[in-house]
GROMACS .gro file of C-alpha atoms in nm:
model
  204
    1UNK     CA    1   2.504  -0.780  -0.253
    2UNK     CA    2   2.449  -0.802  -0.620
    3UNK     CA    3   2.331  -0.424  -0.650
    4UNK     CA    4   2.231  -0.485  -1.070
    5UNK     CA    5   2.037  -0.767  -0.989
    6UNK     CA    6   1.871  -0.584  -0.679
    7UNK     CA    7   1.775  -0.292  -0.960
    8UNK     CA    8   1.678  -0.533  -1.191
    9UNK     CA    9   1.436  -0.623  -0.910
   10UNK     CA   10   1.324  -0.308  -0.877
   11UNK     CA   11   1.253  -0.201  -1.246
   12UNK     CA   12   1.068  -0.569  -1.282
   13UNK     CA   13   0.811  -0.453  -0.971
   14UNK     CA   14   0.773  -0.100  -1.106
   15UNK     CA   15   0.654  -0.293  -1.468
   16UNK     CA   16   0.435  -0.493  -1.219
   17UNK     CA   17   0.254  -0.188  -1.075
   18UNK     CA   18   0.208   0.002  -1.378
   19UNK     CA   19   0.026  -0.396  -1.541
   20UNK     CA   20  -0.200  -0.366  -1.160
   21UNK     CA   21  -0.297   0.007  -1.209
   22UNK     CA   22  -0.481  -0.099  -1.552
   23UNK     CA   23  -0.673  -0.336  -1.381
   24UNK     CA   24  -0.994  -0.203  -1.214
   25UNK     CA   25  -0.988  -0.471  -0.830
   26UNK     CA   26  -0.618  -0.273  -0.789
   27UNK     CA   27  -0.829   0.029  -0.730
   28UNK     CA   28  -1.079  -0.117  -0.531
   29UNK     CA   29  -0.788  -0.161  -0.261
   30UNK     CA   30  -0.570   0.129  -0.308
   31UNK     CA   31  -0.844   0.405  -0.326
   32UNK     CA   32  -0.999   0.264   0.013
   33UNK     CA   33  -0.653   0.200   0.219
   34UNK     CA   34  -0.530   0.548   0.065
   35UNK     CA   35  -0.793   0.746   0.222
   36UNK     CA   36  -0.827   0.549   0.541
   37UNK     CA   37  -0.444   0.568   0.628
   38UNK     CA   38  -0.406   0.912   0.516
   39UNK     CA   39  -0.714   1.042   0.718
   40UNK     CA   40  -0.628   0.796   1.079
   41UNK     CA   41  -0.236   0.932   0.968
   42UNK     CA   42  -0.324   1.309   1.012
   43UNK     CA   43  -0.658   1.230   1.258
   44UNK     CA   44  -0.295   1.105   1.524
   45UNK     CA   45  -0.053   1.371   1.410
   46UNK     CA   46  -0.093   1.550   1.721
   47UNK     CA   47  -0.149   1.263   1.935
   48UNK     CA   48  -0.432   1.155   2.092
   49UNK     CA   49  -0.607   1.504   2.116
   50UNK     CA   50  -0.813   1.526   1.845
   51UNK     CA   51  -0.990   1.241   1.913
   52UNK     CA   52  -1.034   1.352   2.256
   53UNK     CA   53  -1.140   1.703   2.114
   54UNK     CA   54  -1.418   1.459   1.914
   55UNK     CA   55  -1.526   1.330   2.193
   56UNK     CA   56  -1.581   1.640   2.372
   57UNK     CA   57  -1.733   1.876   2.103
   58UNK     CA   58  -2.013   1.604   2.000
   59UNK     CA   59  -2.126   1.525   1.636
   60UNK     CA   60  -2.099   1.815   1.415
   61UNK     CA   61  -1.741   1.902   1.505
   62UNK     CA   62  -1.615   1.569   1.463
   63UNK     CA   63  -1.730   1.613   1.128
   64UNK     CA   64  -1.571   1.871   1.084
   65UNK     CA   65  -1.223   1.726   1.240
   66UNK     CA   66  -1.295   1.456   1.008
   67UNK     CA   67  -1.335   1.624   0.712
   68UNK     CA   68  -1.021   1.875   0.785
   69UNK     CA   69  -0.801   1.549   0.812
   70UNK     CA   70  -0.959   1.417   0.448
   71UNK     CA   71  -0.856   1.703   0.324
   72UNK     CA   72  -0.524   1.698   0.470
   73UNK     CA   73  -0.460   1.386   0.268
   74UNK     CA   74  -0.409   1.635  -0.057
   75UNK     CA   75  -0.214   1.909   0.138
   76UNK     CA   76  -0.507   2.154   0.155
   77UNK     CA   77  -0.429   2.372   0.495
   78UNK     CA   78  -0.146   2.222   0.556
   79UNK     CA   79   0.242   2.291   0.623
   80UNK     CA   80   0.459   2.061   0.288
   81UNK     CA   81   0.714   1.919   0.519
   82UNK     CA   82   0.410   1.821   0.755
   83UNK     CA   83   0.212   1.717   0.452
   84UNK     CA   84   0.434   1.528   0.212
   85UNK     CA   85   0.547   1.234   0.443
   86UNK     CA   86   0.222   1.136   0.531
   87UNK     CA   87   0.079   1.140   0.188
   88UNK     CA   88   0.344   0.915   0.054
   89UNK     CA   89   0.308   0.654   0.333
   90UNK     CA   90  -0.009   0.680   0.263
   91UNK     CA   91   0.013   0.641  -0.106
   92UNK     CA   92   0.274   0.332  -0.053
   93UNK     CA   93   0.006   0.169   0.124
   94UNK     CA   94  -0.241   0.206  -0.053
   95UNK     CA   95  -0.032   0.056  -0.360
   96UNK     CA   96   0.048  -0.232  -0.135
   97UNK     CA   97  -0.346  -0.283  -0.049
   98UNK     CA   98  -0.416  -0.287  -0.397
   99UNK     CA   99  -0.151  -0.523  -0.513
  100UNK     CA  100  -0.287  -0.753  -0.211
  101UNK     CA  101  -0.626  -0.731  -0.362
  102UNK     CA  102  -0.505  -0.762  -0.715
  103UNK     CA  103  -0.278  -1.070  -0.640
  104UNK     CA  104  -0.556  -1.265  -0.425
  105UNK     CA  105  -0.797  -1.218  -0.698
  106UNK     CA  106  -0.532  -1.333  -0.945
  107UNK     CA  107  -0.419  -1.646  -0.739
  108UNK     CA  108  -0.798  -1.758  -0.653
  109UNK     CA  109  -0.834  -1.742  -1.095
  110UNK     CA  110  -0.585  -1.916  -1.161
  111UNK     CA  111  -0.614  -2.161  -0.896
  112UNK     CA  112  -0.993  -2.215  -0.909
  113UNK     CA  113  -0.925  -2.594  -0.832
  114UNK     CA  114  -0.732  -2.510  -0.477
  115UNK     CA  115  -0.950  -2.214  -0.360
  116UNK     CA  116  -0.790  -2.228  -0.011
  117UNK     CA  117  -0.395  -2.277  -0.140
  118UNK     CA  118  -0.463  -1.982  -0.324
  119UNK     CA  119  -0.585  -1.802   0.003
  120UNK     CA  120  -0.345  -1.929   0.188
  121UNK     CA  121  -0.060  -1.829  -0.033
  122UNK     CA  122  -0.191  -1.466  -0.046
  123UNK     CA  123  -0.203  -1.402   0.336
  124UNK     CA  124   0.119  -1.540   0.364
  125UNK     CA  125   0.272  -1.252   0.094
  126UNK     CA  126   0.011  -1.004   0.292
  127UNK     CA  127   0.201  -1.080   0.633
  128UNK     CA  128   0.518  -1.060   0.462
  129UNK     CA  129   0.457  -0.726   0.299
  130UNK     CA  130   0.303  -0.597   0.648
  131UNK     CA  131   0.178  -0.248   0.724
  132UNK     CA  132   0.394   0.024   0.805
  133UNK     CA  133   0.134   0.249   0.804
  134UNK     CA  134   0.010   0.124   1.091
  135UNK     CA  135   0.341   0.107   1.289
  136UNK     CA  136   0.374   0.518   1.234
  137UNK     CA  137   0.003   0.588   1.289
  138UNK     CA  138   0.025   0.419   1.656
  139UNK     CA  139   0.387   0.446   1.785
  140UNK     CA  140   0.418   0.858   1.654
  141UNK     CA  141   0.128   0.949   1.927
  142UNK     CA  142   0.275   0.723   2.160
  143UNK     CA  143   0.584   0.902   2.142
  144UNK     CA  144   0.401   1.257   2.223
  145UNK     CA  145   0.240   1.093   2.491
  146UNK     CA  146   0.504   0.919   2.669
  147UNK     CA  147   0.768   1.287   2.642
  148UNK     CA  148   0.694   1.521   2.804
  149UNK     CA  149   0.677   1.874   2.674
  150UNK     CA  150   1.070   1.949   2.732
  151UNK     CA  151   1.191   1.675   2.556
  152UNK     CA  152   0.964   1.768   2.236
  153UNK     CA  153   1.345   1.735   2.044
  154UNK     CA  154   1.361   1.416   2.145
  155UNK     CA  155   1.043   1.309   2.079
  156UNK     CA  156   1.047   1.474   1.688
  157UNK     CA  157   1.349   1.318   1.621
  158UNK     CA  158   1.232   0.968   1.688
  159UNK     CA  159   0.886   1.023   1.527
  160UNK     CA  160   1.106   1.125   1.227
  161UNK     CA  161   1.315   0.799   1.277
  162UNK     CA  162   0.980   0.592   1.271
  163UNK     CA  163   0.865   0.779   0.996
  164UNK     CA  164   1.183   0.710   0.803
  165UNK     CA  165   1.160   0.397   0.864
  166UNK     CA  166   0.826   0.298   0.762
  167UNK     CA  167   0.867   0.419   0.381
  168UNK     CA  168   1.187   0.202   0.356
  169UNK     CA  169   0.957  -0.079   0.465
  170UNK     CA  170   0.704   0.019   0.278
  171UNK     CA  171   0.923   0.041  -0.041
  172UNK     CA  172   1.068  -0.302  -0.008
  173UNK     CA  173   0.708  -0.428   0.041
  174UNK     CA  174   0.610  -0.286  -0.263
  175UNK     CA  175   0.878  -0.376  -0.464
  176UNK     CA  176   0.799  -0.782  -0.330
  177UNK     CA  177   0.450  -0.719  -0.391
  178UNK     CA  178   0.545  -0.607  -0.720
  179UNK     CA  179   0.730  -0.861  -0.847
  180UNK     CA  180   0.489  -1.090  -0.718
  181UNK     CA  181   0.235  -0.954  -0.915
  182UNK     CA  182   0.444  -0.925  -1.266
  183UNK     CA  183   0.491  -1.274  -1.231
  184UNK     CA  184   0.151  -1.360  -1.162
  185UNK     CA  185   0.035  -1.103  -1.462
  186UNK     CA  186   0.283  -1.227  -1.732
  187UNK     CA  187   0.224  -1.591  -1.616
  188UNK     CA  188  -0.118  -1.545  -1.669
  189UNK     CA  189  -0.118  -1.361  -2.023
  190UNK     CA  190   0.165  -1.666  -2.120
  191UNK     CA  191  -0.112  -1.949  -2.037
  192UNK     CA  192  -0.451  -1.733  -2.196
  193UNK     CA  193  -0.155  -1.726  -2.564
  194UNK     CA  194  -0.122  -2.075  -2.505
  195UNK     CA  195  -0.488  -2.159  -2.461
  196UNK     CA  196  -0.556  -1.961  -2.772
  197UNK     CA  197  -0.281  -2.132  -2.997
  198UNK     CA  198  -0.440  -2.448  -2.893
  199UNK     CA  199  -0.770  -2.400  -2.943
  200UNK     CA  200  -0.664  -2.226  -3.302
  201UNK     CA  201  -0.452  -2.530  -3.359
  202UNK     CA  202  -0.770  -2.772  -3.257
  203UNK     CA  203  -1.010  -2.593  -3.462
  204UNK     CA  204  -0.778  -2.632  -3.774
   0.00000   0.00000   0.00000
């Protein structure tokens, strides 16, 4: 493996992200995934119980379940090492959202001819980038379910293997996503120069 070149990759995406965060439709994604993920993320961290307790205690305590696990999201009530790997999962997808967002808008622009290639091209990097998120929200309750209360040593250490796993996928999505979009972002400052240079040189 050509490690410099696989850094090189990896400084290029982080340029791409910090070019996304100054544009307003990356936050359009990111804020809504963020919260979503990191509520559903904390809403499952005990299994399936809370949303059984929902179901039992009616209306107002939902809310208030709800509202506990939104403010989970920023660690308020709640235990670091319980906190912190559920916030950055979160946070990776929500960077991942946004970039999705970002780089369909961007493709549809600049392919305003071919509407649907530009769709079409988008989905595909969506499907590539995937959503860990939602492989550690639904197989980390599954895990409590299917162990039973004995084997709770068992059952943490896989739903720590899981978890593991899902920010190294979520990583390497984001640094694809990323260089996707510095591409995309550089190619399309390159062609509004050259537009301008002709236009200058047409007008002269």
């Amino acid at each position: 493996m050509n490690w410099r070149k696989w850094l090189d990759d990896f400084v290029l995406a982080g340029k791409g992200i910090l070019l996304a965060v100054k544009e307003k439709r990356f936050w359009f994604g990111f804020i809504p995934a963020f919260l979503f993920f990191g509520m559903l993320m904390n809403l499952l961290s005990g299994g399936f119980s809370k949303f059984d307790l929902m179901g039992a205690i009616g209306f107002p305590g939902s809310l208030k379940i709800i509202l506990d696990s939104f403010l989970a999201i920023f660690g308020i009530n709640q235990p670091f090492l319980d906190w912190l790997p559920v916030f950055f999962i979160a946070f990776l997808q929500g960077i991942l959202i946004g970039l999705i967002v970002l780089l369909w808008n961007k493709k549809r622009e600049q392919n305003s001819a071919n509407l649907e290639r530009a769709g079409i091209i988008t989905g595909l990097i969506a499907l590539g980038a995937g959503c860990p998120t939602c492989g550690t929200t639904l197989i980390t309750p599954l895990i409590g379910a299917i162990f039973s209360t004995g084997s709770l040593a068992i059952a943490g250490a896989i739903s720590t293997i899981v978890t593991i796993l899902a920010i190294i996928i979520a990583i390497l999505s984001v640094k694809r996503l990323g260089l996707e979009i510095y591409v995309t972002i550089i190619n399309e400052k390159y062609l509004a120069k050259k537009s301008k240079k002709e236009e200058n040189e047409k007008s002269s």
